[in-house]
mmCIF file of C-alpha atoms and ligand atoms in Angstrom:
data_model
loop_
_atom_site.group_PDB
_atom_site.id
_atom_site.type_symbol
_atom_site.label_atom_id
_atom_site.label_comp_id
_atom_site.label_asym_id
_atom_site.label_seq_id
_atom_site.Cartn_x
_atom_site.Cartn_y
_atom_site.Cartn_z
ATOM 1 C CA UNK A 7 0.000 0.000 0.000
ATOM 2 C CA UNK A 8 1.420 3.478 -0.558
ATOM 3 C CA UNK A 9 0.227 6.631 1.408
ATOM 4 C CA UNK A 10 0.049 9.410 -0.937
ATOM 5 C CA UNK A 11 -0.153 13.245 0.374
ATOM 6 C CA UNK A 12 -2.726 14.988 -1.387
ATOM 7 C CA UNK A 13 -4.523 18.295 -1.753
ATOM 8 C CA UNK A 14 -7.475 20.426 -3.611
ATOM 9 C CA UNK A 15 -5.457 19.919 -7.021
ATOM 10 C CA UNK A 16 -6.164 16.642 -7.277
ATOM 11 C CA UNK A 17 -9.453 15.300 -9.856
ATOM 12 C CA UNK A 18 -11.752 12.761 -8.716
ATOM 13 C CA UNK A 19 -10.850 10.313 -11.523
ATOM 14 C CA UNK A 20 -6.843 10.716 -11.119
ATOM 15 C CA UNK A 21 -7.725 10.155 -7.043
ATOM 16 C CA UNK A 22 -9.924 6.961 -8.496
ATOM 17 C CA UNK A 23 -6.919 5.971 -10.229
ATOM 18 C CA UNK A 24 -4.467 6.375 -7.354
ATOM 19 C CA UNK A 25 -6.624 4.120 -5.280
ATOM 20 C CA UNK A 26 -7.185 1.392 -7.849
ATOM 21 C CA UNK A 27 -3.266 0.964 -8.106
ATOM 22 C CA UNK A 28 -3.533 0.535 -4.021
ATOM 23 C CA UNK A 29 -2.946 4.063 -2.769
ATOM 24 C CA UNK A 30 -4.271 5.487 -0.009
ATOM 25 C CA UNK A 31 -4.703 9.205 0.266
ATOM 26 C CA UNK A 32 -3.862 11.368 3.070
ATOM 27 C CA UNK A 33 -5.489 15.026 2.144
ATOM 28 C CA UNK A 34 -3.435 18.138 3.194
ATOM 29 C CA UNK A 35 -6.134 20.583 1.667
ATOM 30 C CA UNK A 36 -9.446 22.697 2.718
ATOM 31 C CA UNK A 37 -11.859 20.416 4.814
ATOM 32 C CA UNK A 38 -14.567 20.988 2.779
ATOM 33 C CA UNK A 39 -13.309 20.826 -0.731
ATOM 34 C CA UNK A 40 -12.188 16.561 0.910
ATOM 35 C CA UNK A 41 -16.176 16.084 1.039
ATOM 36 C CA UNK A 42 -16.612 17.167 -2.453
ATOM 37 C CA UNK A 43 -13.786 14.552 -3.509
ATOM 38 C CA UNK A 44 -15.543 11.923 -1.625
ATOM 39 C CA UNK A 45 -19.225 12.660 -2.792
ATOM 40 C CA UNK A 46 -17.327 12.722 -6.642
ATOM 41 C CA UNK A 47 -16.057 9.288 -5.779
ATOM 42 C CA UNK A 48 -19.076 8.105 -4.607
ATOM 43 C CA UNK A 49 -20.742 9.401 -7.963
ATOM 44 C CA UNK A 50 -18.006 7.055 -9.674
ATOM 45 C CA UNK A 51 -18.703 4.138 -7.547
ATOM 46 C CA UNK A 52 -22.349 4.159 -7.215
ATOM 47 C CA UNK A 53 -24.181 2.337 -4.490
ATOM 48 C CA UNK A 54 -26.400 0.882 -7.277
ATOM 49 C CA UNK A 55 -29.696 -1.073 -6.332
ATOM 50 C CA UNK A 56 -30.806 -4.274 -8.122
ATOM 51 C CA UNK A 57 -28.833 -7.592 -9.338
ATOM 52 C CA UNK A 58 -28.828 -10.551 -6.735
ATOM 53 C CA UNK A 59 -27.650 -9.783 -3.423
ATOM 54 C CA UNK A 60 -24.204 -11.160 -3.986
ATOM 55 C CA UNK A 61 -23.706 -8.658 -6.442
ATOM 56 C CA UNK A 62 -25.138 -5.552 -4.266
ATOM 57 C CA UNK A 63 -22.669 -6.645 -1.501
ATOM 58 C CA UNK A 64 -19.601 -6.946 -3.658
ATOM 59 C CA UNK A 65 -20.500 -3.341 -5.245
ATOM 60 C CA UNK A 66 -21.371 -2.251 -1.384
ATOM 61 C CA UNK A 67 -17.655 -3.684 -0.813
ATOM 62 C CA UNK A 68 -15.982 -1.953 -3.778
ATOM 63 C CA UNK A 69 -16.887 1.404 -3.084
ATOM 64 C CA UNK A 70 -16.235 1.575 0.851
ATOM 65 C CA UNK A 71 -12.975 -0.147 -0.523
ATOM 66 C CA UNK A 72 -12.714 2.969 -2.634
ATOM 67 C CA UNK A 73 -14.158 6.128 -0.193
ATOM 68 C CA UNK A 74 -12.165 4.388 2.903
ATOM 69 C CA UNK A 75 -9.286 5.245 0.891
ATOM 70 C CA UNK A 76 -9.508 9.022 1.472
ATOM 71 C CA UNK A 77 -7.851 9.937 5.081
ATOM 72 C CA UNK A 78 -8.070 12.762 7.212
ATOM 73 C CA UNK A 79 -5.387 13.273 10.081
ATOM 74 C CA UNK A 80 -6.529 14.802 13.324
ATOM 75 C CA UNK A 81 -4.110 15.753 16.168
ATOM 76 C CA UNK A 82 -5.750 14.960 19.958
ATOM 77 C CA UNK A 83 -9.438 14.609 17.774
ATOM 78 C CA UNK A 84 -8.837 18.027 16.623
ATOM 79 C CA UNK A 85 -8.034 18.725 12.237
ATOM 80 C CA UNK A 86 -5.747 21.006 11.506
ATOM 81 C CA UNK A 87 -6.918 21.845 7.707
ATOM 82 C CA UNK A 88 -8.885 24.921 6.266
ATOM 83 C CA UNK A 89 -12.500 24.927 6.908
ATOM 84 C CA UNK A 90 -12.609 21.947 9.007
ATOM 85 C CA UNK A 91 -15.034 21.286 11.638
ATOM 86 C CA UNK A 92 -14.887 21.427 15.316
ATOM 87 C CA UNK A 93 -14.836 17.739 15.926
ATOM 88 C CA UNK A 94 -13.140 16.979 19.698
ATOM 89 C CA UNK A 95 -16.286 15.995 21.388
ATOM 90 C CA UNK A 96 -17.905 13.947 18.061
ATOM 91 C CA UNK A 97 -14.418 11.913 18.370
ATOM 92 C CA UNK A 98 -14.758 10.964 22.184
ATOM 93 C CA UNK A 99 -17.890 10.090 21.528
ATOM 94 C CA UNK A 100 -16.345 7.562 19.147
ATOM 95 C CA UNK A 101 -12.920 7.024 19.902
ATOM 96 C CA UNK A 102 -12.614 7.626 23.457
ATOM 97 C CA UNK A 103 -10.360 10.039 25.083
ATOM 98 C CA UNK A 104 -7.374 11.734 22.327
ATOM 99 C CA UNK A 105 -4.890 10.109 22.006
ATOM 100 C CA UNK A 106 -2.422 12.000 19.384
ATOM 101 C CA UNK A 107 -2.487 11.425 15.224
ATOM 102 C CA UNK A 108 -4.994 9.359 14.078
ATOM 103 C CA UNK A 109 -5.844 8.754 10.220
ATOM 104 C CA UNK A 110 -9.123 8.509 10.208
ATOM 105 C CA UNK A 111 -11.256 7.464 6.857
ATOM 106 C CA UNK A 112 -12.929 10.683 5.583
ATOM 107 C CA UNK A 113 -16.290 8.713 5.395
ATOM 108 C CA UNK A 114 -16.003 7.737 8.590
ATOM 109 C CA UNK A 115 -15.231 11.000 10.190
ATOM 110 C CA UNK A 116 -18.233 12.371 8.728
ATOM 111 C CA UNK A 117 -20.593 9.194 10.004
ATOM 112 C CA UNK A 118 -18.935 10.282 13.334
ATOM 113 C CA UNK A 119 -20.280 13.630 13.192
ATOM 114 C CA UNK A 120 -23.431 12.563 12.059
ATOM 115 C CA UNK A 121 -23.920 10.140 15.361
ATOM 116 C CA UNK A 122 -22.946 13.409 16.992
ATOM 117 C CA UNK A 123 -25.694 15.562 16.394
ATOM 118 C CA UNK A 124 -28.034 12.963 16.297
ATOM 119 C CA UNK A 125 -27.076 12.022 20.158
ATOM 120 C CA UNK A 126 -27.797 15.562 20.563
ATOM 121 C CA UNK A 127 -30.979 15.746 19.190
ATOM 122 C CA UNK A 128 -31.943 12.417 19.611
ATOM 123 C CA UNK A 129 -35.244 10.774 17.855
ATOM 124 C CA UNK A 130 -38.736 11.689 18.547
ATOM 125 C CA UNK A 131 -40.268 8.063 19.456
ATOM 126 C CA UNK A 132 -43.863 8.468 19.754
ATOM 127 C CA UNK A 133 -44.762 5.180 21.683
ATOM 128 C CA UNK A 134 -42.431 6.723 24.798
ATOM 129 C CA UNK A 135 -43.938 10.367 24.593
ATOM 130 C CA UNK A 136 -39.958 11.311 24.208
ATOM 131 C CA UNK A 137 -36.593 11.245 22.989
ATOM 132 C CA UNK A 138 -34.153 8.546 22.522
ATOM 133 C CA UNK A 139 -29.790 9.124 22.140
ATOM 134 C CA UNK A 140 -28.335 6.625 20.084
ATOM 135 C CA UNK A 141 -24.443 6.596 20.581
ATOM 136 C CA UNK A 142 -22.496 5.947 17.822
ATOM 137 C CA UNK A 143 -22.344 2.830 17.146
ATOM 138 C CA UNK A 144 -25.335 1.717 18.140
ATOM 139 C CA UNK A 145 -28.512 0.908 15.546
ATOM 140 C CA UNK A 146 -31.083 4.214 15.739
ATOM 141 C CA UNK A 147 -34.803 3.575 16.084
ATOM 142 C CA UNK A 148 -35.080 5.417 12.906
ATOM 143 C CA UNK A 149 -37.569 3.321 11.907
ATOM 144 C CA UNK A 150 -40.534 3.631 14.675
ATOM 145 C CA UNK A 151 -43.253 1.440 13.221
ATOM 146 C CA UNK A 152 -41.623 -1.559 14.813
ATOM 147 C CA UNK A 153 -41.645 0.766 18.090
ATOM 148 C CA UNK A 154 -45.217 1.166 17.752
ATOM 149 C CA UNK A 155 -45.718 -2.192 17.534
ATOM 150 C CA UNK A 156 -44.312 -2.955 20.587
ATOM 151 C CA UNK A 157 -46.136 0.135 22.090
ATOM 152 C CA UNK A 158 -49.377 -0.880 21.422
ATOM 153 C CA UNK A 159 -49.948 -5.058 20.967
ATOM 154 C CA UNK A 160 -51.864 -6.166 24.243
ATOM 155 C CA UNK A 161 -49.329 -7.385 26.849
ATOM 156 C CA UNK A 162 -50.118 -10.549 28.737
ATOM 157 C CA UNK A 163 -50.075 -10.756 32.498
ATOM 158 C CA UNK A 164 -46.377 -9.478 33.122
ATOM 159 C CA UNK A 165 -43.892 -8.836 36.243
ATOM 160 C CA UNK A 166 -41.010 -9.513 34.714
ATOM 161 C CA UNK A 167 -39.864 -8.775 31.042
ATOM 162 C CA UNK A 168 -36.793 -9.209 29.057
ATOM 163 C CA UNK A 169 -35.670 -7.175 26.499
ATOM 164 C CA UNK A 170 -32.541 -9.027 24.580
ATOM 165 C CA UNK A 171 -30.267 -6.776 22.296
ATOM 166 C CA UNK A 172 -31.342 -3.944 23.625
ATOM 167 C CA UNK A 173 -29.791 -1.358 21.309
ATOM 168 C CA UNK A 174 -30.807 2.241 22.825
ATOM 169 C CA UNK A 175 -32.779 0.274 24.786
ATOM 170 C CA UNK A 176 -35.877 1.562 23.168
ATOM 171 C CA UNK A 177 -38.248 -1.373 23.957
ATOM 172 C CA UNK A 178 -37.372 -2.080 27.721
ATOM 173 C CA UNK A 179 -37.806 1.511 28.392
ATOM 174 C CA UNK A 180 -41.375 1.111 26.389
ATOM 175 C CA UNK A 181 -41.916 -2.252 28.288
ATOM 176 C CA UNK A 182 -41.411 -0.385 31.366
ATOM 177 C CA UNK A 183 -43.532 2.705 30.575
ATOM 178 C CA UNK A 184 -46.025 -0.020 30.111
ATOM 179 C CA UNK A 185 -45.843 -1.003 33.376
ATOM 180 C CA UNK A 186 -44.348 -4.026 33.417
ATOM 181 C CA UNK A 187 -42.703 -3.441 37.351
ATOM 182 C CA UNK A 188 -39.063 -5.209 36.317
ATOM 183 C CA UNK A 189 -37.446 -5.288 32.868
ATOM 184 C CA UNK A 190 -33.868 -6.835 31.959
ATOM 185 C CA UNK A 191 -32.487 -5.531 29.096
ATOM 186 C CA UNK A 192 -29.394 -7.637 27.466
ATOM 187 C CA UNK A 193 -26.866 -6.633 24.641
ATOM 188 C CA UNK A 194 -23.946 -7.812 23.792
ATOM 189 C CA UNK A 195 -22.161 -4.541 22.901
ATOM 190 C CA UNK A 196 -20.238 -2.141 25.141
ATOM 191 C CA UNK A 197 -21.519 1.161 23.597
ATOM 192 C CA UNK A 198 -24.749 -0.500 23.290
ATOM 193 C CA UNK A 199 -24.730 -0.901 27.327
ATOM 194 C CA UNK A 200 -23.885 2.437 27.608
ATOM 195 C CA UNK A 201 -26.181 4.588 25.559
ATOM 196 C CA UNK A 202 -28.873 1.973 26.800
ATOM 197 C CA UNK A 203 -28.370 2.950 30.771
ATOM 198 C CA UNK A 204 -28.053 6.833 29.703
ATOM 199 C CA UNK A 205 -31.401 6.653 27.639
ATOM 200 C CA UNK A 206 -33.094 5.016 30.510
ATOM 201 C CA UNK A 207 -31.484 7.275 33.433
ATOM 202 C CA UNK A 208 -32.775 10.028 31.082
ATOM 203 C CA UNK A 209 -36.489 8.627 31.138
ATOM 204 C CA UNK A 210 -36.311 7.964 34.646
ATOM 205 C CA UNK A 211 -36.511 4.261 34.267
ATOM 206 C CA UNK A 212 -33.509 3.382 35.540
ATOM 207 C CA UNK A 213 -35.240 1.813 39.184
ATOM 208 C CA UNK A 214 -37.449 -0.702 36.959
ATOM 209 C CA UNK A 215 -35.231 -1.177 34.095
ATOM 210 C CA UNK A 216 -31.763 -3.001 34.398
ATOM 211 C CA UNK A 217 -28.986 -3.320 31.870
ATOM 212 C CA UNK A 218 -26.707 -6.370 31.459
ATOM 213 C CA UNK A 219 -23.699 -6.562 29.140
ATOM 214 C CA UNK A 220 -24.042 -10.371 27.778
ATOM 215 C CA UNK A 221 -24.692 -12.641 24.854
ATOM 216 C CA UNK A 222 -28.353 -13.386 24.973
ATOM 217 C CA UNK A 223 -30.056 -13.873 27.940
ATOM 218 C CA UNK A 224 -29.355 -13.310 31.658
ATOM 219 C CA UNK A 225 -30.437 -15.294 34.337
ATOM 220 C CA UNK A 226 -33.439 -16.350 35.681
ATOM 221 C CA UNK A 227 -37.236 -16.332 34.380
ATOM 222 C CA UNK A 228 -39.262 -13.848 32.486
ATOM 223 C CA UNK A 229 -43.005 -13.610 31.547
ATOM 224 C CA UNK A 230 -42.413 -11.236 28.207
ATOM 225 C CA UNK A 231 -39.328 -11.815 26.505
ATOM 226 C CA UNK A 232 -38.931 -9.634 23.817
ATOM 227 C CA UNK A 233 -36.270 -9.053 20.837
ATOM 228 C CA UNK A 234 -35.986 -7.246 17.893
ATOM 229 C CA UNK A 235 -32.649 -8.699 16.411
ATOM 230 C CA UNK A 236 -30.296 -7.580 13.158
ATOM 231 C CA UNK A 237 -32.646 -9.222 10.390
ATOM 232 C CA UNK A 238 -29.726 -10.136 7.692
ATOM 233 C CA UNK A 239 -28.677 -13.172 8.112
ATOM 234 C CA UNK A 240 -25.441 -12.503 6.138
ATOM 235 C CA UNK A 241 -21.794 -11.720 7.459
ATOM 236 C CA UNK A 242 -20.832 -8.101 8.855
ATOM 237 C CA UNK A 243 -18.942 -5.936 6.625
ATOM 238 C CA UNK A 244 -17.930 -3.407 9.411
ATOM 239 C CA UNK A 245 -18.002 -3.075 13.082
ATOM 240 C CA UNK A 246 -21.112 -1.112 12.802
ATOM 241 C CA UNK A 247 -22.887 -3.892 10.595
ATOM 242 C CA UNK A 248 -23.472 -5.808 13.773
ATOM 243 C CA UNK A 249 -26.911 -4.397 14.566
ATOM 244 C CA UNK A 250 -28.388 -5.314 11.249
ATOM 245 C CA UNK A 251 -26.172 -8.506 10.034
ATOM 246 C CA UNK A 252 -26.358 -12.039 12.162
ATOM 247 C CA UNK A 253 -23.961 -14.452 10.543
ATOM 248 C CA UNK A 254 -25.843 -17.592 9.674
ATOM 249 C CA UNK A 255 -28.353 -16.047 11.862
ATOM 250 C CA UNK A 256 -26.486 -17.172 14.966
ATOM 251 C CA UNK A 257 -28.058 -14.198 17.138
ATOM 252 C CA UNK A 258 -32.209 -15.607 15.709
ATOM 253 C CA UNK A 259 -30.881 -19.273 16.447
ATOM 254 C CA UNK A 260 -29.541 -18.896 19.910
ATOM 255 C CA UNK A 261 -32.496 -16.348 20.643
ATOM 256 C CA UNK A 262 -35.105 -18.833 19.502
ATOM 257 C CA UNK A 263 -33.065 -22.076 20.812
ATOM 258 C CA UNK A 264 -33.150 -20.843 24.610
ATOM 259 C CA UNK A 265 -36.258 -18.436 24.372
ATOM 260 C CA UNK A 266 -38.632 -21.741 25.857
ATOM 261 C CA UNK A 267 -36.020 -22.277 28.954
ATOM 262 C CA UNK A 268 -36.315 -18.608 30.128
ATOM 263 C CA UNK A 269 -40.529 -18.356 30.395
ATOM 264 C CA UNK A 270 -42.509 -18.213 33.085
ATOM 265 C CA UNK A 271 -45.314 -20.518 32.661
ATOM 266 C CA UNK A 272 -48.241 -18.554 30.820
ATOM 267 C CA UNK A 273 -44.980 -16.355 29.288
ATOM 268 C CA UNK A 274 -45.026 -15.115 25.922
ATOM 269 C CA UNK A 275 -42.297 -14.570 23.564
ATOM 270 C CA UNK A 276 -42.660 -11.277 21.234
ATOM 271 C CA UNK A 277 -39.859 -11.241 18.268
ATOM 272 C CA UNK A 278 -39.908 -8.670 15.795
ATOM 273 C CA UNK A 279 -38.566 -9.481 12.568
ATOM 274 C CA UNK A 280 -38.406 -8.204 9.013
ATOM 275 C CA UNK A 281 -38.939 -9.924 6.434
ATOM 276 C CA UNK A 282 -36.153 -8.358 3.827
ATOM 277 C CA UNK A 283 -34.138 -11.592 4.175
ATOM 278 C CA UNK A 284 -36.909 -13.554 2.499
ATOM 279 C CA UNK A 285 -37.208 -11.009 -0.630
ATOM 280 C CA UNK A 286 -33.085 -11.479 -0.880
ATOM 281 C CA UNK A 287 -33.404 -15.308 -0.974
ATOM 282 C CA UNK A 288 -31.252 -15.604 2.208
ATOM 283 C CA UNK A 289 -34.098 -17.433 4.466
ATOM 284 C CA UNK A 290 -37.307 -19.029 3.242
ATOM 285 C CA UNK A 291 -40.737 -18.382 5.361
ATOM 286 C CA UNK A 292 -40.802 -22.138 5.799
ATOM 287 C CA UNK A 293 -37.113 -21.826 7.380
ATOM 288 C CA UNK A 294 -38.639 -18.998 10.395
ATOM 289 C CA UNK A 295 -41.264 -21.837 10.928
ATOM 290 C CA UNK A 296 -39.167 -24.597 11.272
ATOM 291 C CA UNK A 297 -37.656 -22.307 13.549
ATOM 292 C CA UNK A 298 -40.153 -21.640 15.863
ATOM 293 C CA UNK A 299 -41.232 -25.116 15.742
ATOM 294 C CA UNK A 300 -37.557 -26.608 16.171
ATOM 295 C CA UNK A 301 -37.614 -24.496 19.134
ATOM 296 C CA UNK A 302 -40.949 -25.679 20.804
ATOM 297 C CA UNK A 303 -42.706 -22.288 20.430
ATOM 298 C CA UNK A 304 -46.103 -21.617 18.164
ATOM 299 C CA UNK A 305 -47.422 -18.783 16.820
ATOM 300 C CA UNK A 306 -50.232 -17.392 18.904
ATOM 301 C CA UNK A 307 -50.414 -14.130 15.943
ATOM 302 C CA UNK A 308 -48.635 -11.877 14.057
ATOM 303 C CA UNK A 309 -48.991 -8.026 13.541
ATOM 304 C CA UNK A 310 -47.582 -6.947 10.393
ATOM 305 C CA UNK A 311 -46.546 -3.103 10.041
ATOM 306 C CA UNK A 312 -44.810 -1.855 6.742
ATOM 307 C CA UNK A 313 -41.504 0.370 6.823
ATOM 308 C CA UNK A 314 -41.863 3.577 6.532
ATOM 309 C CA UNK A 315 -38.541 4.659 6.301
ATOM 310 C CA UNK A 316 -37.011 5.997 2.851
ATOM 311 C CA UNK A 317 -35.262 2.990 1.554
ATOM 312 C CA UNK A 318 -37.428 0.319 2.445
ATOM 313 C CA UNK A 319 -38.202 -1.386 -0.801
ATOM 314 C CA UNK A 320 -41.642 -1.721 -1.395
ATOM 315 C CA UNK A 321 -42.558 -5.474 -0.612
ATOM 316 C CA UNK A 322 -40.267 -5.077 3.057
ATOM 317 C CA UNK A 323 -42.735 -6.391 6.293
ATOM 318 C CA UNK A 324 -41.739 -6.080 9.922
ATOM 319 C CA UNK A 325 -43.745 -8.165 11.863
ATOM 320 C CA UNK A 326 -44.455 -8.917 15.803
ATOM 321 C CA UNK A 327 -44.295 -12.192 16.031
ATOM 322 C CA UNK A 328 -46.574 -13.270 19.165
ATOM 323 C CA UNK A 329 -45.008 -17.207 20.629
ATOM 324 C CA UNK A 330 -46.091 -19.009 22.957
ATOM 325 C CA UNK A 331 -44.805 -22.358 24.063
ATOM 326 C CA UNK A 332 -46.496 -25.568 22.702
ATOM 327 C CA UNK A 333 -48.882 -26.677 25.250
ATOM 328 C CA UNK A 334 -49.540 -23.866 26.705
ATOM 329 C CA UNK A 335 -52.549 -21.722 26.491
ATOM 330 C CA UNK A 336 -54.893 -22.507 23.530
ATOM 331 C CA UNK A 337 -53.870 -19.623 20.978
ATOM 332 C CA UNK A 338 -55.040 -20.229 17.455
ATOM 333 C CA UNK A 339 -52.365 -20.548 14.741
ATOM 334 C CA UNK A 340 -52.508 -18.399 11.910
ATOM 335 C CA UNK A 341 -48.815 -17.939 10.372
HETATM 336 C C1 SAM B 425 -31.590 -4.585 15.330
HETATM 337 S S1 SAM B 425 -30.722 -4.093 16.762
HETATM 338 C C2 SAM B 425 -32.138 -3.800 17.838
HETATM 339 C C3 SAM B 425 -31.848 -2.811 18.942
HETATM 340 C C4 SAM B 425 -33.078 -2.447 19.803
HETATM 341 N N1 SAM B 425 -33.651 -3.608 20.450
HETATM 342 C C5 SAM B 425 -34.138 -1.801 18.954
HETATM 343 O O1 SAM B 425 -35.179 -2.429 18.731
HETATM 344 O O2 SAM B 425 -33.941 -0.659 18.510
HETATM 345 C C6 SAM B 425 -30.054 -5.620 17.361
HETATM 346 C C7 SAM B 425 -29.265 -5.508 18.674
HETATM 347 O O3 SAM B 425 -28.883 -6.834 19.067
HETATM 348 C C8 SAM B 425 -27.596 -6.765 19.647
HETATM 349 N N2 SAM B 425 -27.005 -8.118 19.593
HETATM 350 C C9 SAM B 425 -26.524 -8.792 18.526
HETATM 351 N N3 SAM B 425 -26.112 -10.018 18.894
HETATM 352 C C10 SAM B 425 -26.351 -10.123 20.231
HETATM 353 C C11 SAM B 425 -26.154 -11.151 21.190
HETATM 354 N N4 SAM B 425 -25.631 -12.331 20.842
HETATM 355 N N5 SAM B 425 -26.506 -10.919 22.493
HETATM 356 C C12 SAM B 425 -27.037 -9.720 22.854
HETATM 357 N N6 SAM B 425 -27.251 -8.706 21.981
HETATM 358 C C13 SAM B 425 -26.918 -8.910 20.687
HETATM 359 C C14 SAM B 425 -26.861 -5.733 18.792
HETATM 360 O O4 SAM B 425 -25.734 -5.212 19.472
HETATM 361 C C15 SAM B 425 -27.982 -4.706 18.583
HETATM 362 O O5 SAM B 425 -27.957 -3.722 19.609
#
């Protein structure tokens, strides 16, 4: 790999060139003449829709391959270039405390920034009546219909809830606002942990609602246990990929596998799903079944919502899947 120095002299398709023969390209110019190099790129390596999902992945590859290439130095989080942002609190955010140069991905930076303000503003979610902080890092409820499901399906007779993968930890604080007296809320990821606590200290929710860093489930029992987990079943391109890719749908397996063993007799088990990976070929309806059924739960019914966010393709369901152990109460199957 060479590291190339460069500045606002250089063309989009000379700096498409460099990287092709493996360069990567440090920029030593104005701040904001670097994002109009990287939207050009992006122009020349289009994240085009359509063709089988193989193909949309290896394009997805190809072009952070290419906009990764572009660098920006900063100094203790702070960039010394022309025009450049004020960006020392966006990188602890990220990065943690400064800790001299770092090279830092010009794409990256500015994904960085965007978690920023977005912690800052935070995201109306109408089923809580307020605001929820997602840290960087950690997947956005963006996309409330799913939220709203949650919100508003009757609960059964409930003490005790889980919440696993909690994210933000969106749905245990909803759980709890529901009044549902003692909610665990599990996720695997450090940030995750983090921004989950915060959101719930913020909603004063932190007495009813507890947050454990682990993989799956904690211990003990649960009436409700309820997860919403990443829906691709397809391998993690990046860090941040984790909240919406499950490698051969380990997370959905080991959910679904030890879902029964954690119920309280009478308990209910809500998963919310969408149903994307069955329009990309990458899990058959008949497979979720078999899943369910594999692990000894039935469908007692299923609210459908459809995405309303701007890139859901048009076909795209989420759905609240309501389970229930087999022989428990009589609920009527209608998958
Ligand atoms: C699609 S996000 C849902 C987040 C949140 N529940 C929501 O609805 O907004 C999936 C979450 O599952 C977490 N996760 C993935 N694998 C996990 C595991 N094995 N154990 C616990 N959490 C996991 C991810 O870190 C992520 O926060």
């Amino acid at each position: 790999m060479t590291v190339i120095t460069v500045n606002d002299t250089l063309s989009a398709d000379r700096a498409l060139r460099l990287i092709d023969h493996g360069s990567t390209l440090v920029w030593d110019g104005d701040f904001q003449n670097a994002k109009q190099l990287l939207a050009a790129l992006g122009r020349r390596v289009p994240a085009a829709e359509g063709g089988s999902f193989q193909e949309q992945r290896r394009r997805q590859a190809r072009r952070a391959q290419v906009l990764n290439s572009l660098l920006i130095a900063t100094h203790d989080h702070t960039i010394r270039l022309r025009r450049a942002p004020d960006v020392r609190q966006a990188c602890l955010e990220a990065y943690g405390p400064p800790g001299g140069e770092r090279l830092i991905p010009l794409r990256e930076l500015l994904g960085v920034i965007g978690a920023h303000q977005l912690r800052l503003e935070g995201i109306e979610v109408p089923a809580l009546g307020a605001r929820i902080h997602p840290h960087y890092g950690v997947f956005a409820p963006t996309r409330s219909e799913y939220v709203e499901l949650v919100g508003d399906r009757p609960l059964p007779r409930a003490t005790v809830a889980f919440d696993i993968g909690t994210g933000t930890g969106v749905l245990a604080a909803v759980l709890a606002r529901r009044g549902i007296r003692r909610v665990v809320a599990t996720d695997n990821s450090t940030r995750a942990v983090e921004c989950a606590r915060e959101n719930l200290r913020r909603l004063g929710l932190d007495a009813s609602v507890e947050v454990v860093e682990t993989d799956l489930f904690p211990p003990g029992l649960a009436d409700l246990v309820v997860c919403n987990p990443p829906w691709i079943p397809a391998r993690p391109i990046t860090p941040l990929d984790h909240a919406v890719y499950d490698e051969d749908g380990r997370m959905l397996r080991g959910f679904l596998g030890q879902a029964r063993d954690h119920l309280n007799p009478g308990g209910e088990v809500w998963l919310v799903l969408s149903d994307l990976a069955e329009h990309l070929g990458l899990r058959s309806r008949a497979d979720l079944l078999d899943g369910f059924r594999y692990a000894g739960l039935r469908v007692a019914d299923r609210s459908d919502v459809v995405p309303r966010h701007r890139r859901a393709r048009e076909k795209e369901v989420t759905s609240l899947w309501r389970l229930c152990p087999f022989g428990s109460a009589a609920f009527v199957e209608r998958a």
